[in-house]
Coordinates of C-alpha atoms in Angstrom, one line a residue:
M7 CA 125.9 95.6 114.6
T8 CA 122.5 94.9 113.3
T9 CA 121.3 94.7 116.9
R10 CA 122.5 98.2 117.6
L11 CA 121.3 99.5 114.6
A12 CA 117.8 98.6 116.0
E13 CA 118.4 99.9 119.4
R14 CA 119.3 103.2 117.9
L15 CA 116.1 103.4 115.8
L16 CA 114.3 102.5 118.8
E17 CA 116.2 105.0 121.0
T18 CA 116.0 108.0 118.5
G19 CA 111.8 107.0 118.2
A20 CA 112.6 106.7 114.2
V21 CA 110.4 103.3 114.9
D22 CA 107.7 102.3 117.2
A23 CA 108.7 98.7 117.2
V24 CA 111.6 96.3 115.6
L25 CA 110.4 92.7 114.0
T26 CA 113.5 90.4 114.4
M27 CA 114.3 87.0 115.8
A28 CA 115.2 86.0 119.0
A29 CA 116.2 82.6 120.8
D30 CA 113.5 80.1 121.8
P31 CA 113.3 79.9 125.4
A32 CA 114.0 76.0 125.1
D33 CA 116.8 76.1 122.4
R34 CA 119.2 79.0 122.0
W35 CA 119.7 78.4 118.4
R36 CA 116.1 77.9 117.1
P37 CA 114.3 81.1 116.1
V38 CA 111.1 82.7 117.0
P39 CA 109.6 86.0 116.0
V40 CA 109.7 88.8 118.0
L41 CA 108.1 92.2 118.2
V42 CA 110.4 94.6 119.9
T43 CA 109.4 98.3 121.4
K44 CA 112.1 99.0 123.9
P45 CA 115.6 99.5 123.3
E46 CA 116.7 97.1 126.3
G47 CA 114.8 94.4 124.8
M48 CA 117.3 94.0 121.5
A49 CA 119.5 92.4 124.0
A50 CA 117.7 89.3 123.7
C51 CA 117.7 89.3 119.8
R52 CA 121.6 89.3 119.5
G53 CA 123.5 86.5 118.0
M54 CA 122.7 84.2 115.3
R55 CA 119.6 81.7 115.1
M56 CA 119.4 78.7 112.6
G57 CA 116.2 77.5 111.5
Y58 CA 112.9 78.4 109.9
A59 CA 110.7 80.9 111.4
P60 CA 107.4 82.7 110.3
L61 CA 109.1 86.7 110.9
L62 CA 106.5 88.2 108.8
A63 CA 103.6 86.6 110.9
L64 CA 103.9 89.5 113.3
L65 CA 103.4 92.2 110.8
Q66 CA 99.5 92.1 111.1
P67 CA 99.7 92.0 115.1
A68 CA 102.3 95.1 114.7
R69 CA 100.1 97.1 112.9
A70 CA 97.0 95.8 115.2
A71 CA 98.7 97.0 117.9
G72 CA 99.3 100.8 116.1
H73 CA 102.8 100.6 115.5
R74 CA 103.2 102.7 112.4
R75 CA 107.0 103.0 112.0
L76 CA 108.6 99.7 112.0
A77 CA 111.9 98.2 111.4
V78 CA 112.2 94.5 110.2
I79 CA 115.8 92.6 110.4
G80 CA 115.2 89.6 108.1
I81 CA 117.1 87.5 105.4
P82 CA 116.9 87.9 101.9
C83 CA 113.6 85.5 101.6
Q84 CA 112.0 87.1 104.2
V85 CA 112.8 90.9 102.9
Y86 CA 111.9 89.8 99.2
A87 CA 108.4 88.9 100.7
L88 CA 108.2 91.8 102.7
R89 CA 108.9 94.1 100.1
A90 CA 105.8 92.2 97.9
L91 CA 103.6 93.3 100.6
E92 CA 105.1 96.4 101.7
A93 CA 102.2 98.3 100.0
E94 CA 99.3 96.7 101.4
L95 CA 100.6 96.9 104.8
G96 CA 100.1 100.2 105.5
F97 CA 102.9 101.3 107.4
E98 CA 103.9 105.2 107.8
R99 CA 107.7 104.3 107.6
L100 CA 109.4 101.0 107.2
F101 CA 112.8 100.6 107.7
V102 CA 114.8 97.0 106.6
I103 CA 117.8 95.8 108.1
G104 CA 118.8 93.0 106.0
T105 CA 121.2 90.0 106.9
P106 CA 122.9 87.6 104.8
C107 CA 121.9 83.6 104.4
S108 CA 124.2 81.1 103.3
D109 CA 122.6 78.1 104.3
N110 CA 118.8 76.9 104.6
T111 CA 118.3 74.1 107.2
T112 CA 116.4 73.4 110.3
T113 CA 117.2 74.0 113.8
E114 CA 117.7 70.1 114.2
R115 CA 119.8 69.8 111.4
F116 CA 122.1 72.8 112.9
H117 CA 122.3 70.6 116.1
E118 CA 123.5 68.2 114.1
F119 CA 126.2 70.0 112.4
L120 CA 127.2 71.6 116.0
A121 CA 127.7 67.8 117.2
L122 CA 130.1 67.5 114.1
L123 CA 132.3 70.5 115.2
A124 CA 132.6 69.9 118.9
E125 CA 132.7 67.1 121.5
D126 CA 130.7 69.2 123.7
P127 CA 128.2 71.2 121.6
A128 CA 125.6 71.8 124.1
T129 CA 128.3 74.0 126.0
I130 CA 128.4 76.0 122.4
T131 CA 127.1 79.4 123.2
Y132 CA 128.3 81.5 120.0
L133 CA 128.7 80.5 116.4
E134 CA 130.2 83.1 113.8
F135 CA 130.9 82.2 110.1
R136 CA 133.7 85.1 110.1
A137 CA 134.8 87.2 106.5
D138 CA 138.5 85.4 107.0
Y139 CA 137.0 82.1 105.9
H140 CA 137.2 80.8 109.8
V141 CA 134.3 79.9 111.7
E142 CA 134.6 81.0 115.3
L143 CA 133.1 78.9 118.4
R144 CA 132.4 79.8 121.6
F145 CA 131.8 77.9 124.7
T146 CA 130.4 78.4 128.3
D147 CA 133.5 77.9 129.7
G148 CA 135.2 81.0 128.0
R149 CA 137.3 79.0 125.3
V150 CA 137.1 80.0 121.9
K151 CA 137.8 77.7 118.8
T152 CA 138.2 78.8 115.3
I153 CA 137.8 76.4 112.3
P154 CA 138.8 77.1 108.9
F155 CA 136.1 76.9 106.0
L156 CA 138.1 74.1 104.1
Q157 CA 138.3 72.1 107.3
L158 CA 134.4 72.0 108.0
P159 CA 133.0 68.5 107.8
I160 CA 130.9 69.3 104.8
S161 CA 130.6 66.1 103.5
K162 CA 129.1 64.9 106.5
L163 CA 126.1 67.3 106.3
P164 CA 122.7 66.9 104.3
P165 CA 122.7 68.6 101.2
D166 CA 120.4 71.1 102.4
F167 CA 122.9 72.7 104.9
F168 CA 124.8 74.1 102.6
P169 CA 122.9 73.8 99.1
S170 CA 124.9 74.4 95.8
P171 CA 123.1 76.9 93.3
A172 CA 123.7 74.0 90.6
G173 CA 122.9 71.1 92.8
P174 CA 120.2 68.8 92.6
A175 CA 116.8 70.1 93.3
S176 CA 115.7 69.8 97.1
T177 CA 112.4 69.4 98.9
T178 CA 113.3 71.8 101.5
P179 CA 112.4 75.2 101.5
T180 CA 114.9 77.6 100.1
C181 CA 115.0 81.2 99.6
W182 CA 113.1 82.8 97.1
P183 CA 114.7 83.3 93.5
T184 CA 116.1 86.6 92.5

């Protein structure tokens, strides 16, 4: 749905570009920031990415390239920082499409998580934390596996993966406070 909203903004000319995340060519789960200027370019941005990435680092290059109307797809900590900078950026129009963030970990730790969910984690092509409290996995061979949240191997994960708001202080980056 998020990708389609951004495609539509580009199709209608409401924005000149969309700042979002795409997959690193070497690792489908590692996010890399991209500036998309054609609706068909959004296809490469579909799906979840896991890990830290400097999304807002492309704001100045977007402005320098002449983009005056921009859409940004980001998680809460990125949106918080974006809104703090918005007045200084000088964009004519800024659309923000926020997406949820429930975890805060590195791409490497996410790979550890995938290895706990499947014997063949390299063949996982899709992962979704669904609203019905299940995790859905899709595999290269067409298989689909769903796991109830309560059966996730939480105790085997490092503390930063699903941090508890009341838990001990962590040395890993977290989203901005609200």
